[in-house]
Amino acid sequence: MDSPDHTEPPSSSPALHSQGSSCEESPPRTPFPAFEPASDPVTPPNQTGDIPAPLSCDKDRAASYAQSGVQNTPISHATASQINTPHTRKQIYPLLARRDMEQHTQTISLDHWVHSVLGRTPGEIESWATIFTQSKIILQEVVIQTAVETYLRFGGSGQEKLLYGPFCTMANKVLEVARLYIPDLPPFPVQDLLFCRNDPVMIGSGPLGAAHRSPDIAVISELTLREIQQREKYKTTKPQHATTGITWTDPFSFIEIKLFEKERDRLAKVNEAWKKKVPVRTLIEAPNSEASSTSTSATMHHHASFPDGTGHKRKHAFASDIAIPSSKKQKVKRGQQDDDPSPLEKHETPPEYYEQLASYGLEMLSCTNGTRHYFFQCLIAGDIAEFWYGDATGIILSTKISWILDFEKFAAILVAIACCDHGRWGLTVPNLIPPAPQNNPSLPPVSLEGYSTTMQHETYGEVTVTLGSPIYVQYSLVGRNTCVYNINTAPEIFYGPLVIKMTMQSVLRIPEHQLLTLAENGDAHHHLPKAHMWTNRASEWRSKDGVHGVVFPSNESDQYYEERTQCFIVFTKYLSLESVLTPKNMDYLFNQLLDALHDLRYKAKMIHRDVSLSNLMCEMRGPARDIFWLILNDIDLGSVVGDNGEPTGRTGRHRTGTLPFMAVDLLQNAEATHYLRHDFESVFYVALWCAAKLPKPVTSKDPFSAWEGHDIEIALANKKTLHDDGGLREALESTYRLSQDFKAYDWWLILMWEVFVDGKKAVQDRTKKRNRQDFNRAIMADIDRDDLPEEVSFDDETLDGIVTHKNLKDALLTARVLLKKKIPDLI
């Protein structure tokens, strides 16, 4: 149950195996004590992908860039697309669920999902379910019976939070029974896997940021659970108010349980069906009997939950509700069900619950330092469960199953989940070699630090690249899933600091290293980053080699699926713009930026398409390293254009840009052609953002919250007000008050913005002329006139010659005269 909040790869080898092949050979499970939140245990489902082992050979191409003779300075990278804004449910839902889920989600059969994601054939699942059915062991287990009955009782009364504990108890006991009774069961790679209640504990951000959220149930290693308890933040923080030291890298997966009002009637029918399904009990203990006490104790052994943040044990709500209310022998008549629940296909899940589960997937992919290649989890509405898989290419849902009415099959799927190794949990990143196995191989790794790969350098040949600390992870669900790490190389290929950028690039797009090579044709390459080595694994590893390739064999034409390939590029490490920006150099650097974008368009025939604060870097040049040189980073969303400024090649399926800095035209029309003028408009938004927020805002209220909230409609409405006459001037006096350091830049910003306002007026005039023209043409057609007026011509790329490089430079040149009076040492 989520409450309002603020805001991948094995730690050992990719193939982790337990020591024994049976339950008796596994180390004994220590009961984890129950602690204080308010309700019961937790359990999430596991899911995995049918992804082959990474390729052993690496056919990297040699880099074509010669080494630079310029010494570079260290960088202080800011997190990119998300900006430094806390994330809330309201902010995440519109961006993530409504767009990514609607456009990139597909449903397949449950058997197909289990086979594709968990790697277990329908025959295996059926055989395990048959063992459970024929032996009746699983239904005779008093712990399982009691947990399911308790779940149904609380579900019928609408007490959602009281469902988490019984579900966890049931799931953990199923895994225990499976180890004992399924012959030739593969060993569980994570031997201490637990389904554990999480809500109301907040799962919080790591060093790179994340939303604070509270999934209902976590699938987690018991060893991790105990280690979390020792964290100082966990001991001192109340879970209801903020993160308690648990991060998104800790659990393997999550389960979300929901109850609808309309589901209560269904659960009542399911309850009757369950009573007919379970074997007749020969002895039902009285609530206060010694036998009942023993039963309760056994159940608590299978109930795990996070502590309350103080380290105190909590009164176990589930234990007090577990006793069977009758001491008599109860017999249930067998036979045909008179009151079957409604068919599963008629069951509709409210979209906001999908959005909520998808937001957990967003955090798992984006806030785990690139350690997760994909995720899988489970959504349960009453008794109806559906499983999820998600990666950079999209989301795959399974058809639904009643985990109570089809209990044996659901139990078999839980066993299949427990049979997943780190690779199937999405924790094996292709083409990266993990460091030597650590002492606790069951723990998910916190980052990719220590992982390595080999690449080819044109001078040094094969180079070993070892990842250091993480710098940046892209905050997105479907997309490139970009992450950037500091690196060391052996042999050393450059005397300055280096980074590696790892992305899941769409095969529809030109690879970034090719765009950089094309840009060498003009002066624009002087403002682009230096690439030393790259690997485009289009022929060696693509997403079709994994789960999506199994689900969509003809994936290139599937509307839900955009084929992606893994790309590594090693760059020189630069300073972030915001770390060097001052009133003295802002005019100088932003003039460079306009020049770089203009040269890119007219000399290299390319446009950048993602001008944002995080993509603007700086290098210190000159003998004294005192010349600020702007670097236009992250060109992989760029496109090659023709003479008319329109793209000439394939550009992928996504609207491009970083939301806070995207032009108004692109926000209100996803099909709009991305021109150079849109990049120029983004330049203005970056400048305004810097002038109002650096080095610190005038007020504690963030003036750009409407831009940074991941809601396109809100950002659009807010930016459109600036296009009104005097809109920016009024905004600078109220909403976007410039910081004390950059107060002199008010007219600089106003004069730049007037160019875009004039452009909008030209569009309005063009619309009036075309409306008038259409009217005249209609009249003349009616009276059979042949001399119809010619159609009004208009240059969309520059808004009829208004939003151009020259006009913007002239505006800044005029503003510079005013600036020099206030800032005498202006560069």
PDB file of C-alpha atoms in Angstrom, residues 512-599:
ATOM      1  CA  GLU A 512      26.126   7.900 -31.036  1.00  0.00           C
ATOM      2  CA  HIS A 513      29.699   7.220 -32.113  1.00  0.00           C
ATOM      3  CA  GLN A 514      28.622   7.449 -35.763  1.00  0.00           C
ATOM      4  CA  LEU A 515      26.918  10.790 -35.107  1.00  0.00           C
ATOM      5  CA  LEU A 516      30.118  12.062 -33.499  1.00  0.00           C
ATOM      6  CA  THR A 517      32.079  10.972 -36.577  1.00  0.00           C
ATOM      7  CA  LEU A 518      29.612  12.724 -38.893  1.00  0.00           C
ATOM      8  CA  ALA A 519      29.942  15.904 -36.836  1.00  0.00           C
ATOM      9  CA  GLU A 520      33.667  16.054 -37.622  1.00  0.00           C
ATOM     10  CA  ASN A 521      32.733  17.524 -40.997  1.00  0.00           C
ATOM     11  CA  GLY A 522      32.170  20.967 -39.444  1.00  0.00           C
ATOM     12  CA  ASP A 523      33.352  23.213 -36.650  1.00  0.00           C
ATOM     13  CA  ALA A 524      30.681  21.746 -34.364  1.00  0.00           C
ATOM     14  CA  HIS A 525      32.934  18.868 -33.322  1.00  0.00           C
ATOM     15  CA  HIS A 526      35.043  21.308 -31.282  1.00  0.00           C
ATOM     16  CA  HIS A 527      32.132  21.533 -28.850  1.00  0.00           C
ATOM     17  CA  LEU A 528      31.352  17.813 -28.744  1.00  0.00           C
ATOM     18  CA  PRO A 529      32.781  15.297 -26.251  1.00  0.00           C
ATOM     19  CA  LYS A 530      35.878  13.268 -27.044  1.00  0.00           C
ATOM     20  CA  ALA A 531      35.123   9.562 -27.509  1.00  0.00           C
ATOM     21  CA  HIS A 532      38.155   7.294 -27.008  1.00  0.00           C
ATOM     22  CA  MET A 533      36.596   3.821 -27.483  1.00  0.00           C
ATOM     23  CA  TRP A 534      33.195   2.421 -28.212  1.00  0.00           C
ATOM     24  CA  THR A 535      31.370  -0.857 -28.601  1.00  0.00           C
ATOM     25  CA  ASN A 536      28.121  -1.105 -30.497  1.00  0.00           C
ATOM     26  CA  ARG A 537      26.902  -4.646 -29.924  1.00  0.00           C
ATOM     27  CA  ALA A 538      24.190  -4.587 -32.546  1.00  0.00           C
ATOM     28  CA  SER A 539      25.360  -7.934 -33.893  1.00  0.00           C
ATOM     29  CA  GLU A 540      26.504  -9.374 -30.558  1.00  0.00           C
ATOM     30  CA  TRP A 541      23.792  -8.544 -28.049  1.00  0.00           C
ATOM     31  CA  ARG A 542      20.321  -7.167 -28.633  1.00  0.00           C
ATOM     32  CA  SER A 543      17.144  -7.246 -26.577  1.00  0.00           C
ATOM     33  CA  LYS A 544      15.734  -9.812 -29.011  1.00  0.00           C
ATOM     34  CA  ASP A 545      18.261 -12.232 -27.471  1.00  0.00           C
ATOM     35  CA  GLY A 546      16.293 -12.026 -24.216  1.00  0.00           C
ATOM     36  CA  VAL A 547      12.692 -12.183 -23.053  1.00  0.00           C
ATOM     37  CA  HIS A 548      11.266  -9.865 -25.706  1.00  0.00           C
ATOM     38  CA  GLY A 549      12.808 -11.971 -28.425  1.00  0.00           C
ATOM     39  CA  VAL A 550      10.974 -15.021 -27.056  1.00  0.00           C
ATOM     40  CA  VAL A 551       7.686 -13.162 -26.670  1.00  0.00           C
ATOM     41  CA  PHE A 552       7.836 -11.309 -29.990  1.00  0.00           C
ATOM     42  CA  PRO A 553       9.712 -13.494 -32.513  1.00  0.00           C
ATOM     43  CA  SER A 554       8.875 -10.970 -35.253  1.00  0.00           C
ATOM     44  CA  ASN A 555       9.767  -8.110 -32.952  1.00  0.00           C
ATOM     45  CA  GLU A 556      10.879  -5.609 -35.590  1.00  0.00           C
ATOM     46  CA  SER A 557       7.281  -5.145 -36.712  1.00  0.00           C
ATOM     47  CA  ASP A 558       5.600  -5.433 -33.311  1.00  0.00           C
ATOM     48  CA  GLN A 559       3.932  -2.176 -32.326  1.00  0.00           C
ATOM     49  CA  TYR A 560       4.638  -2.693 -28.614  1.00  0.00           C
ATOM     50  CA  TYR A 561       8.301  -3.409 -29.023  1.00  0.00           C
ATOM     51  CA  GLU A 562      11.287  -1.325 -30.086  1.00  0.00           C
ATOM     52  CA  GLU A 563      14.411  -3.394 -30.605  1.00  0.00           C
ATOM     53  CA  ARG A 564      17.398  -2.180 -28.590  1.00  0.00           C
ATOM     54  CA  THR A 565      21.072  -2.976 -28.500  1.00  0.00           C
ATOM     55  CA  GLN A 566      23.700  -2.427 -25.840  1.00  0.00           C
ATOM     56  CA  CYS A 567      26.220   0.360 -26.428  1.00  0.00           C
ATOM     57  CA  PHE A 568      29.339   1.296 -24.417  1.00  0.00           C
ATOM     58  CA  ILE A 569      31.301   4.508 -25.092  1.00  0.00           C
ATOM     59  CA  VAL A 570      34.346   5.797 -23.182  1.00  0.00           C
ATOM     60  CA  PHE A 571      34.496   9.595 -22.980  1.00  0.00           C
ATOM     61  CA  THR A 572      36.751  12.198 -21.488  1.00  0.00           C
ATOM     62  CA  LYS A 573      35.321  13.372 -18.193  1.00  0.00           C
ATOM     63  CA  TYR A 574      34.249  17.025 -18.112  1.00  0.00           C
ATOM     64  CA  LEU A 575      32.997  19.561 -15.598  1.00  0.00           C
ATOM     65  CA  SER A 576      29.257  20.095 -15.328  1.00  0.00           C
ATOM     66  CA  LEU A 577      28.077  23.506 -16.495  1.00  0.00           C
ATOM     67  CA  GLU A 578      26.438  24.363 -13.200  1.00  0.00           C
ATOM     68  CA  SER A 579      29.676  23.698 -11.305  1.00  0.00           C
ATOM     69  CA  VAL A 580      31.540  26.441 -13.220  1.00  0.00           C
ATOM     70  CA  LEU A 581      28.784  28.890 -14.185  1.00  0.00           C
ATOM     71  CA  THR A 582      29.182  32.411 -12.772  1.00  0.00           C
ATOM     72  CA  PRO A 583      27.809  35.847 -13.695  1.00  0.00           C
ATOM     73  CA  LYS A 584      31.185  36.601 -15.320  1.00  0.00           C
ATOM     74  CA  ASN A 585      31.090  33.680 -17.791  1.00  0.00           C
ATOM     75  CA  MET A 586      27.391  32.968 -18.353  1.00  0.00           C
ATOM     76  CA  ASP A 587      27.070  35.258 -21.398  1.00  0.00           C
ATOM     77  CA  TYR A 588      30.300  33.832 -22.843  1.00  0.00           C
ATOM     78  CA  LEU A 589      29.285  30.175 -22.385  1.00  0.00           C
ATOM     79  CA  PHE A 590      25.737  30.563 -23.689  1.00  0.00           C
ATOM     80  CA  ASN A 591      26.997  32.368 -26.782  1.00  0.00           C
ATOM     81  CA  GLN A 592      29.254  29.355 -27.343  1.00  0.00           C
ATOM     82  CA  LEU A 593      26.230  27.098 -26.955  1.00  0.00           C
ATOM     83  CA  LEU A 594      24.273  28.973 -29.643  1.00  0.00           C
ATOM     84  CA  ASP A 595      27.299  28.781 -31.944  1.00  0.00           C
ATOM     85  CA  ALA A 596      27.705  25.040 -31.317  1.00  0.00           C
ATOM     86  CA  LEU A 597      24.057  24.285 -32.126  1.00  0.00           C
ATOM     87  CA  HIS A 598      24.170  26.472 -35.243  1.00  0.00           C
ATOM     88  CA  ASP A 599      27.353  24.811 -36.530  1.00  0.00           C
TER      89      ASP A 599
END
